[in-house]
Amino acid sequence: MTFESIAPAVALIVVFLAAVIVCVKPLGLYIANVMEPKQDSPILALRVGVPLERLFYRISGIDADKEMGWKQYALAVLAFNTLGLLLLYLLQRIQLWLPFNPQQFANVSADSSFNTAVSFVANTNWQGYAGESTMSYFTQMAGLTVQNFLSAATGIAVLVALIRGLARNSAQTIGNFWVDMTRSTLYLLLPLAVVLALVLASQGVLQNLSAYKVVTTLEHATQTLPMGPIASQEAIKELGTNGGGFLNANSAHPFENPNALTNFLEMFALFVIPAALTYTFGRMIGDTRQGWAVLAAMGILFVMLLSVATYNEQLGNPRLASLGVDQAASLVQPGGNMEGKESRFGIGASALFATVTTATSTGAVNTMHDSLTPLGGFVTLFQMQLGEVIPGGVGSGLYSMLIFAIIGVFIAGLMIGRTPEYLGKKIESFEMKMASVAILVMPIVVLVGTSVAVSVASGKAGVANPGAHGFSEILYAFTSAANNNGSAFAGLSANTPFYNTALGLAMWLGRFWPIVAILAIAGSLAAKKRLPVTPGTMPTHGPTFVILLIGTVLLVGALTFVPALALGPVVEHLMMWQG
Amino acid sequence: MDVVFMLVIVALYASTRWLVWAVAQLGGESRQGELK
């Protein structure tokens, strides 16, 4: 492989990261100012939105000034999301009798409805169905798109509650869930989604309510083209790190992602809010260096893994090379492993999208992950298995990373014989127990789920590629569900009662059980006194802490998943190169 | 099948609600332990 062959991919990565970094501070500052607005704020969105916000509270009977303790906050999260789950389930089960169904799609089956409802409420957007042959426009808009906003807002609300826990001093409350949901939806997600939807529509992403069109092709055959309100769902799919596409091929489909510009904007939209929230965190706790340190740790891990994915995809498949297939990049071909990829994107944009989508718990795809090289697939799997923290989903990425920070300072405290503290708050046994719950739920769900699926007939029945790759497909499915990612290796037939139920359970447990633990930590930390910084305090904004954080994330992820990874992508890679 | 999945949804809600209660109990016990 020459430098010329990898140069376009490197250039794209540099431009992408520069675009994100430039937006981190302004967007992060904006988010901090709208989530905790000051009186007479000059921000235009607040001046316009506050009357609307107050009207909403009045109609819904919410007392915006009344804050909640962690338990009340957690119960509100649970009640709201369970109600959303029930409503979305029912919507799919009766869609045939509802409007905006020009293709007259039947009611969705019970197991698929359950899986999809849990999936979208849990910000996973695992789709065991093909959108254009299953869901009516009404279900897509009123069900799936609405949950895309609400699940993203839930993540941001929980994050802001945790930040308040770290920022406040001897407080009994951590905010008001209804207010946090309203503000994150009204001032952040909705405005950005409207702008992005308009830009995407201008580039050719469809936005209509027409019936599907039957066209005659150049070969005089007929083809049915799906239609629909795609741009509006596409925007929040990316911005809210949801990932659920309107169409089955997701962002590989030209109606969802027509060109290089929409591809870049979609990747940018995936990454920008999770990255900016690190600045929001620093701002809200009164020390932006803390946010930059966390972002640095995330960035280093991301770039390391992105390099592995891009290099291996450009290197290609040695088995094809041995058959005399030309995989070199040239003016007439991108070279490398183009299986499952769109020729309008090539290697660089596909590897970057695959890495970004699994780093942000989104799960949207512009390339078939099942067709990635073994190490390319390893990167997508491993990023999820690290807990979706680099930078992770909106809200969920950072709150998970802060748990790793707490574990990291605890380990450091053990090593030097000092009481661990983070941002002036002592880390004691309760916080460590809750941090353990928060990080252990996911691996337990992944490993137990995978073990059951490879042991029972109904689990094994879904495998299309037996052997190491088939194992990877099952491992990937449970990893994706438990980490609320939603992407798939796609070689697995997962729209079966077994997988719909098992993965539905995995998605719920992987999302809401850690949230309970995290809110408990928030409540416990809020009640503590903030200790002054002394010469003995371990700084948590310097290179030492960044390395500690990276080490903690890698250690926990590697120790938990290396055996499973060894059986899947590692074996596959060794077999591929052995010849 | 709708009844089955309704029960599953209720079970998910109930189990998570139980977790909130269990964690709250743990928090109360921990605090008492620290006071000692």
XYZ file of C-alpha atoms in Angstrom:
615
model
C 0.000 0.000 0.000
C 1.368 3.406 -0.933
C 0.836 6.733 0.776
C -1.091 7.912 -2.294
C -3.660 5.181 -1.765
C -4.312 6.136 1.873
C -3.930 9.918 1.455
C -7.583 10.671 0.557
C -8.770 8.793 3.648
C -6.268 10.622 5.861
C -7.300 13.991 4.424
C -10.968 13.234 5.100
C -10.186 12.238 8.676
C -8.213 15.442 9.295
C -10.978 17.658 7.870
C -13.644 15.760 9.820
C -11.839 16.021 13.160
C -11.027 19.698 12.555
C -14.691 20.451 11.830
C -15.768 18.711 15.042
C -13.122 20.366 17.232
C -14.004 23.821 15.916
C -17.638 23.292 16.980
C -17.003 21.757 20.409
C -16.654 25.017 22.343
C -19.462 27.095 20.772
C -21.962 24.240 20.779
C -20.906 23.070 24.237
C -21.311 26.569 25.597
C -24.714 26.907 23.960
C -25.881 23.613 25.494
C -24.708 24.684 28.957
C -26.548 28.003 28.621
C -29.838 26.476 27.508
C -29.839 23.603 30.013
C -29.169 25.984 32.924
C -30.342 29.325 31.551
C -29.574 32.522 33.369
C -32.127 35.266 33.915
C -32.304 37.646 30.912
C -30.063 35.451 28.798
C -29.179 37.098 25.455
C -29.447 33.781 23.596
C -32.027 34.182 20.833
C -33.308 30.639 21.153
C -34.162 31.257 24.798
C -35.837 34.598 24.117
C -38.040 32.918 21.515
C -38.457 29.613 23.285
C -38.991 30.531 26.936
C -42.652 31.633 26.471
C -43.284 28.375 24.606
C -41.502 26.433 27.324
C -43.592 28.083 30.046
C -46.799 27.411 28.115
C -45.859 23.759 27.832
C -45.263 23.522 31.593
C -48.582 25.210 32.299
C -50.476 22.841 29.997
C -48.796 19.754 31.381
C -48.926 20.846 35.031
C -45.164 20.785 35.553
C -43.698 22.973 38.274
C -40.417 23.903 36.639
C -38.989 25.307 39.860
C -39.494 22.081 41.794
C -36.411 19.891 41.587
C -36.117 16.151 42.181
C -33.925 13.883 44.247
C -32.203 11.054 42.372
C -34.880 8.489 43.140
C -37.703 10.690 41.899
C -35.647 11.570 38.815
C -35.004 7.881 38.070
C -38.670 6.978 38.481
C -39.629 9.805 36.137
C -37.140 8.508 33.510
C -38.546 5.021 33.916
C -42.225 6.016 33.793
C -41.778 8.271 30.761
C -39.822 5.712 28.771
C -42.130 2.826 29.677
C -45.094 4.869 28.483
C -43.218 5.595 25.262
C -42.505 1.895 24.870
C -46.165 0.963 25.289
C -47.374 3.623 22.873
C -44.844 2.722 20.182
C -45.687 -0.964 20.538
C -49.411 -0.228 20.120
C -48.798 2.119 17.180
C -47.078 -0.636 15.220
C -49.739 -3.181 16.119
C -52.558 -0.999 14.702
C -50.773 0.863 11.884
C -52.978 -0.660 9.180
C -55.948 1.293 10.550
C -54.108 4.586 10.938
C -53.603 7.316 8.278
C -50.536 7.927 6.088
C -50.127 4.328 5.006
C -50.287 4.556 1.186
C -48.652 1.158 0.752
C -51.241 -0.406 3.097
C -48.628 -2.140 5.226
C -50.108 -4.688 7.610
C -49.853 -4.394 11.366
C -46.345 -5.293 12.494
C -46.012 -8.669 14.237
C -46.031 -8.700 18.033
C -42.409 -9.793 18.529
C -41.066 -7.347 15.946
C -43.192 -4.535 17.448
C -41.778 -5.282 20.887
C -38.217 -5.334 19.610
C -38.605 -2.113 17.612
C -40.403 -0.311 20.438
C -37.707 -1.151 22.996
C -35.065 -0.381 20.400
C -36.198 3.156 19.642
C -37.048 4.041 23.250
C -33.595 2.852 24.318
C -31.835 5.010 21.662
C -30.588 1.819 20.035
C -32.600 1.716 16.800
C -31.761 -1.893 16.134
C -33.976 -2.699 13.155
C -34.847 -6.349 12.631
C -37.262 -5.221 9.899
C -36.852 -3.505 6.534
C -38.346 -0.039 6.888
C -39.638 0.422 3.367
C -41.587 -2.840 3.399
C -42.822 -2.767 7.005
C -43.505 0.651 8.510
C -46.177 3.108 7.431
C -45.313 6.813 7.184
C -47.413 7.478 10.279
C -45.457 4.918 12.327
C -42.146 6.288 11.028
C -43.082 9.900 11.850
C -45.279 9.716 14.956
C -43.563 6.693 16.442
C -39.977 6.243 15.416
C -38.967 9.851 14.734
C -40.625 11.056 17.939
C -38.741 8.438 19.958
C -35.540 9.496 18.206
C -35.967 12.914 19.808
C -37.154 11.680 23.189
C -34.520 8.981 23.656
C -31.760 11.434 22.805
C -33.261 13.976 25.204
C -33.354 11.309 27.938
C -29.616 10.715 27.501
C -28.859 14.421 27.760
C -31.123 14.805 30.798
C -29.385 11.975 32.690
C -25.971 13.428 31.812
C -26.930 16.900 33.035
C -28.277 15.369 36.270
C -24.909 13.642 36.829
C -23.015 16.859 36.105
C -25.181 18.678 38.663
C -24.276 15.959 41.153
C -20.609 16.737 40.612
C -21.096 20.503 40.544
C -23.400 21.025 43.523
C -22.404 21.270 47.138
C -24.428 19.542 49.868
C -27.554 19.505 47.694
C -30.522 17.178 47.923
C -31.718 17.564 44.350
C -30.278 16.987 40.879
C -32.741 18.849 38.668
C -36.164 18.318 37.154
C -36.421 15.543 34.530
C -39.364 17.165 32.715
C -37.554 20.486 32.445
C -34.341 18.837 31.239
C -36.252 16.848 28.612
C -38.105 19.924 27.408
C -35.014 22.109 27.181
C -32.821 19.571 25.407
C -35.573 18.872 22.857
C -36.756 22.455 22.330
C -33.428 24.304 22.251
C -30.975 21.729 20.953
C -32.386 18.756 19.097
C -35.334 20.351 17.297
C -33.533 23.421 15.873
C -30.501 21.433 14.721
C -32.716 18.713 13.232
C -34.776 21.247 11.256
C -31.646 22.834 9.769
C -30.018 19.504 8.951
C -33.221 18.094 7.442
C -33.499 21.085 5.117
C -29.870 20.782 4.040
C -30.224 17.043 3.424
C -33.424 17.575 1.440
C -31.625 20.171 -0.680
C -29.064 17.514 -1.566
C -31.629 14.976 -2.710
C -32.684 13.129 0.428
C -36.381 12.440 -0.117
C -39.096 14.215 1.869
C -42.645 13.483 0.721
C -45.772 11.536 1.629
C -46.263 10.042 -1.818
C -47.009 6.437 -2.564
C -44.082 4.398 -3.871
C -43.310 5.012 -7.520
C -43.108 2.291 -10.134
C -40.627 3.248 -12.822
C -39.387 1.672 -16.037
C -35.654 1.125 -16.084
C -33.279 1.508 -19.035
C -33.554 -2.238 -19.591
C -37.367 -1.879 -19.793
C -37.873 -3.704 -16.530
C -40.004 -2.190 -13.743
C -38.679 -1.116 -10.377
C -40.529 0.155 -7.319
C -38.880 3.155 -5.690
C -39.666 3.771 -2.026
C -40.793 7.267 -1.084
C -41.406 8.930 2.276
C -40.516 11.667 4.780
C -36.903 10.533 4.927
C -34.936 13.770 5.480
C -36.802 14.643 8.673
C -36.033 11.246 10.177
C -32.479 11.215 8.813
C -31.591 14.434 10.612
C -32.550 13.300 14.105
C -31.300 9.786 13.353
C -27.795 11.271 13.195
C -28.035 14.188 15.628
C -29.569 12.062 18.374
C -27.101 9.192 17.760
C -30.085 7.021 17.065
C -29.189 5.296 13.818
C -32.525 3.889 12.717
C -32.866 4.434 8.996
C -36.076 4.952 7.096
C -34.840 2.447 4.547
C -33.288 -0.933 5.119
C -29.929 -0.048 3.579
C -29.735 2.919 5.957
C -27.140 5.524 4.952
C -25.867 3.269 2.187
C -29.106 4.036 0.299
C -28.892 7.005 -2.074
C -32.290 8.259 -0.903
C -30.905 8.618 2.647
C -27.347 9.610 1.774
C -26.961 10.665 -1.863
C -23.462 12.127 -2.060
C -20.148 12.869 -0.363
C -21.465 16.085 1.198
C -24.474 14.411 2.851
C -22.146 11.630 3.974
C -19.825 14.153 5.621
C -22.718 16.046 7.208
C -24.223 12.840 8.563
C -20.933 11.773 10.141
C -20.457 15.275 11.545
C -23.990 15.262 12.958
C -23.285 11.924 14.675
C -20.183 13.191 16.398
C -20.694 16.853 17.186
C -23.169 16.798 20.098
C -21.428 14.007 22.070
C -18.095 15.814 21.600
C -19.554 19.224 22.515
C -21.108 17.829 25.696
C -17.588 17.429 27.114
C -17.255 21.222 26.984
C -20.732 21.557 28.497
C -19.537 19.331 31.347
C -16.454 21.438 31.969
C -18.466 24.650 31.826
C -21.112 23.432 34.263
C -18.586 22.279 36.853
C -16.628 25.520 36.541
C -13.416 24.128 35.000
C -13.376 23.612 31.246
C -9.976 21.879 31.447
C -11.787 18.856 32.865
C -13.951 18.616 29.763
C -10.997 18.970 27.417
C -9.158 16.207 29.298
C -12.070 13.815 28.857
C -12.376 14.780 25.177
C -8.642 14.203 24.705
C -8.930 10.674 26.112
C -11.893 9.997 23.822
C -10.076 11.456 20.822
C -6.888 9.439 21.300
C -8.785 6.162 21.537
C -10.940 7.093 18.547
C -8.005 7.987 16.290
C -6.105 4.802 17.268
C -9.023 2.549 16.374
C -9.949 4.543 13.263
C -6.392 4.074 11.963
C -6.667 0.289 12.365
C -10.000 0.203 10.511
C -8.946 2.493 7.654
C -5.590 0.763 7.134
C -7.100 -2.707 7.005
C -9.938 -1.729 4.696
C -7.487 -0.108 2.284
C -5.158 -3.142 2.518
C -7.908 -5.380 1.200
C -8.417 -9.135 1.222
C -5.260 -11.251 0.692
C -7.372 -14.170 -0.520
C -8.551 -12.042 -3.461
C -5.005 -10.842 -4.078
C -3.852 -14.455 -4.333
C -6.464 -14.948 -7.082
C -4.934 -12.099 -9.047
C -7.576 -9.474 -8.235
C -6.183 -5.949 -8.402
C -6.946 -4.204 -5.088
C -4.566 -1.298 -5.544
C -5.996 2.205 -5.336
C -5.824 4.049 -8.654
C -7.612 6.711 -10.638
C -10.220 4.187 -11.762
C -10.887 2.395 -8.463
C -10.618 3.059 -4.727
C -8.882 -0.292 -4.228
C -8.872 -2.191 -0.963
C -11.887 -4.082 0.365
C -14.835 -2.675 -1.569
C -17.184 -5.555 -0.734
C -20.372 -4.181 0.809
C -19.323 -0.595 0.212
C -20.857 2.100 -1.954
C -18.628 3.179 -4.827
C -19.689 6.823 -4.328
C -18.031 6.719 -0.878
C -15.005 4.470 -1.366
C -12.755 3.182 1.406
C -11.979 6.278 3.480
C -15.532 7.585 3.856
C -16.843 4.087 4.552
C -14.218 3.211 7.180
C -14.709 6.610 8.839
C -18.502 6.241 8.901
C -18.253 2.700 10.315
C -15.867 3.852 13.037
C -17.866 6.980 13.862
C -21.159 5.111 14.049
C -19.848 2.479 16.451
C -17.927 5.031 18.493
C -21.085 7.101 19.056
C -23.573 4.280 19.785
C -25.466 5.323 16.668
C -25.506 2.257 14.476
C -26.369 3.948 11.194
C -24.357 2.386 8.388
C -23.163 3.474 4.961
C -21.390 0.167 4.397
C -22.246 -3.408 5.274
C -20.348 -4.149 8.475
C -20.589 -7.883 7.746
C -18.316 -7.260 4.752
C -15.606 -5.418 6.647
C -12.235 -7.118 6.959
C -11.846 -9.038 10.235
C -9.845 -6.241 11.856
C -12.212 -3.626 10.451
C -15.065 -5.553 12.039
C -12.985 -5.910 15.206
C -12.766 -2.120 15.495
C -16.539 -1.708 15.238
C -17.108 -4.480 17.797
C -14.409 -3.335 20.209
C -15.579 0.299 20.242
C -19.007 -0.870 21.321
C -17.528 -3.245 23.884
C -15.541 -0.424 25.453
C -18.943 0.852 26.541
C -19.616 3.407 23.802
C -17.538 6.113 25.436
C -15.450 7.496 22.581
C -17.375 9.820 22.572
C -20.504 7.661 22.786
C -24.130 8.628 22.368
C -25.709 11.971 23.217
C -25.498 12.101 26.983
C -24.894 8.380 27.430
C -21.328 8.500 26.113
C -20.159 11.125 28.530
C -22.025 9.825 31.562
C -20.487 6.392 30.912
C -17.034 7.959 30.479
C -17.448 9.838 33.771
C -18.082 6.489 35.447
C -14.754 5.306 34.021
C -13.205 8.511 35.391
C -14.571 7.648 38.846
C -13.177 4.111 38.549
C -9.879 5.521 37.321
C -9.442 7.889 40.263
C -10.430 5.059 42.597
C -7.674 2.838 41.153
C -5.214 5.739 41.386
C -6.275 6.378 44.984
C -5.645 2.714 45.846
C -2.188 2.906 44.260
C -1.069 5.942 46.239
C -2.958 5.302 49.480
C -5.205 8.379 49.372
C -8.983 8.663 49.584
C -10.091 8.865 45.980
C -11.848 12.043 44.976
C -13.095 13.412 41.672
C -13.752 17.107 41.184
C -13.693 17.664 44.924
C -16.132 14.885 45.719
C -14.973 11.896 47.759
C -15.488 8.603 45.993
C -16.695 6.177 48.628
C -18.095 2.655 48.758
C -21.593 3.545 47.523
C -20.242 5.318 44.443
C -17.960 2.404 43.654
C -20.780 -0.109 44.020
C -22.943 1.919 41.661
C -20.077 2.419 39.214
C -19.603 -1.343 39.217
C -23.292 -1.866 38.456
C -23.141 0.713 35.682
C -20.185 -0.896 33.907
C -20.978 -4.541 34.581
C -24.584 -4.709 33.337
C -23.513 -4.447 29.694
C -20.854 -7.187 29.623
C -23.094 -9.554 31.589
C -25.934 -9.019 29.114
C -23.591 -9.412 26.111
C -21.786 -12.527 27.300
C -24.838 -14.308 28.746
C -26.955 -13.417 25.724
C -24.309 -14.611 23.271
C -23.741 -17.818 25.220
C -27.458 -18.616 25.221
C -27.835 -17.793 21.526
C -24.962 -20.040 20.430
C -26.302 -22.854 22.612
C -29.966 -23.015 21.604
C -31.346 -24.142 18.270
C -33.379 -20.972 17.695
C -30.252 -18.893 18.212
C -28.085 -20.953 15.888
C -30.823 -21.046 13.242
C -30.256 -17.385 12.441
C -26.619 -17.811 11.437
C -25.957 -17.606 7.684
C -22.140 -17.838 7.890
C -21.081 -20.734 10.119
C -17.759 -20.761 11.956
C -15.839 -17.829 13.408
C -17.726 -15.238 11.389
C -21.093 -16.631 12.457
C -20.015 -16.384 16.087
C -18.947 -12.792 15.431
C -22.406 -12.057 14.031
C -24.137 -13.241 17.205
C -21.615 -11.524 19.475
C -22.049 -8.345 17.445
C -25.850 -8.491 17.774
C -25.803 -8.705 21.568
C -22.963 -6.195 21.843
C -24.902 -3.777 19.664
C -28.118 -4.255 21.632
C -26.614 -4.026 25.126
C -24.587 -0.948 24.195
C -27.598 0.628 22.495
C -25.742 0.906 19.199
C -28.145 -0.757 16.792
C -25.837 -1.615 13.897
C -25.629 -5.212 12.800
C -23.311 -7.514 10.949
C -26.446 -8.233 8.927
C -25.561 -11.826 8.142
C -27.754 -12.852 11.058
C -31.467 -13.504 10.533
C -32.583 -11.651 13.609
C -36.257 -11.013 12.859
C -37.311 -14.145 14.727
C -39.225 -14.408 18.024
C -36.031 -15.580 19.771
C -33.806 -12.711 18.689
C -36.564 -10.091 18.823
C -37.268 -10.971 22.451
C -33.684 -11.613 23.566
C -32.295 -8.485 21.943
C -35.252 -6.447 23.224
C -34.407 -7.489 26.785
C -30.711 -6.745 26.156
C -31.490 -3.234 24.903
C -33.687 -2.326 27.857
C -31.272 -3.682 30.472
C -28.270 -2.129 28.738
C -29.910 1.295 28.692
C -31.972 1.715 31.842
C -30.197 -0.320 34.485
C -26.971 1.691 34.173
C -29.085 4.880 34.155
C -30.474 3.972 37.600
C -26.952 3.435 38.960
C -25.708 6.678 37.415
C -28.559 8.736 38.851
C -27.873 7.177 42.260
C -24.265 8.320 41.967
C -25.492 11.776 40.961
C -27.698 11.986 44.057
C -24.970 10.727 46.353
C -22.344 13.119 44.991
C -24.724 16.099 45.082
C -25.191 15.585 48.835
C -21.456 15.647 49.534
C -19.391 18.678 50.417
C -16.971 19.808 47.761
C -13.452 19.493 49.152
C -10.940 22.261 48.459
C -8.001 21.530 46.169
C -4.829 20.846 48.159
C -1.264 19.982 47.089
C -2.205 16.336 47.639
C -5.190 16.386 45.250
C -4.677 14.346 42.101
C -5.236 16.651 39.117
C -7.825 15.354 36.678
C -7.104 17.662 33.767
C -3.554 16.782 32.818
C -1.837 14.151 30.650
C -1.487 11.733 33.584
C -5.238 11.648 34.082
C -5.851 11.296 30.336
C -3.553 8.253 30.246
C -5.185 6.873 33.406
C -8.641 7.245 31.849
C -7.574 5.607 28.578
C -5.947 2.787 30.516
C -9.053 2.226 32.653
C -11.340 2.071 29.617
C -9.047 -0.312 27.735
C -8.376 -2.512 30.754
C -12.042 -3.037 31.598
C -13.008 -3.608 27.955
C -10.101 -5.859 27.097
C -10.320 -8.009 30.234
C -14.005 -8.555 29.652
C -14.066 -9.202 25.942
C -10.694 -10.436 24.707
C -11.717 -14.116 25.017
C -14.852 -13.541 22.956
C -12.987 -11.406 20.411
C -10.337 -14.099 20.115
C -12.992 -16.575 19.025
C -14.431 -14.235 16.419
C -12.618 -11.534 14.504
C -9.092 -12.439 15.667
C -9.403 -16.060 14.499
C -10.969 -14.863 11.265
C -8.095 -12.448 10.642
C -5.481 -15.130 11.264
C -7.318 -17.591 8.995
C -7.609 -14.989 6.235
C -3.911 -14.177 6.250
C -2.812 -17.775 6.636
C -4.040 -18.457 3.095
C -48.934 -12.723 21.775
C -49.857 -9.126 22.628
C -50.670 -10.246 26.158
C -47.291 -11.970 26.427
C -45.386 -8.875 25.345
C -47.475 -6.603 27.562
C -46.444 -8.828 30.458
C -42.812 -8.631 29.327
C -43.045 -4.821 29.255
C -44.587 -4.800 32.724
C -41.780 -7.100 33.897
C -39.126 -4.785 32.471
C -40.739 -1.814 34.210
C -41.131 -3.689 37.482
C -37.566 -5.037 37.465
C -36.111 -1.596 36.823
C -38.321 -0.112 39.494
C -37.100 -2.804 41.860
C -33.534 -1.804 40.994
C -34.300 1.797 42.001
C -35.634 0.546 45.338
C -32.669 -1.829 45.889
C -30.145 0.901 45.117
C -31.956 3.306 47.455
C -31.789 0.667 50.206
C -28.097 0.181 49.529
C -27.545 3.914 49.728
C -29.313 4.073 53.096
C -27.336 1.115 54.491
C -24.040 2.547 53.246
C -24.730 5.857 54.857
C -25.542 4.209 58.188
C -22.377 2.138 57.958
C -20.298 5.267 57.376
C -21.870 7.020 60.342
C -20.688 4.174 62.558
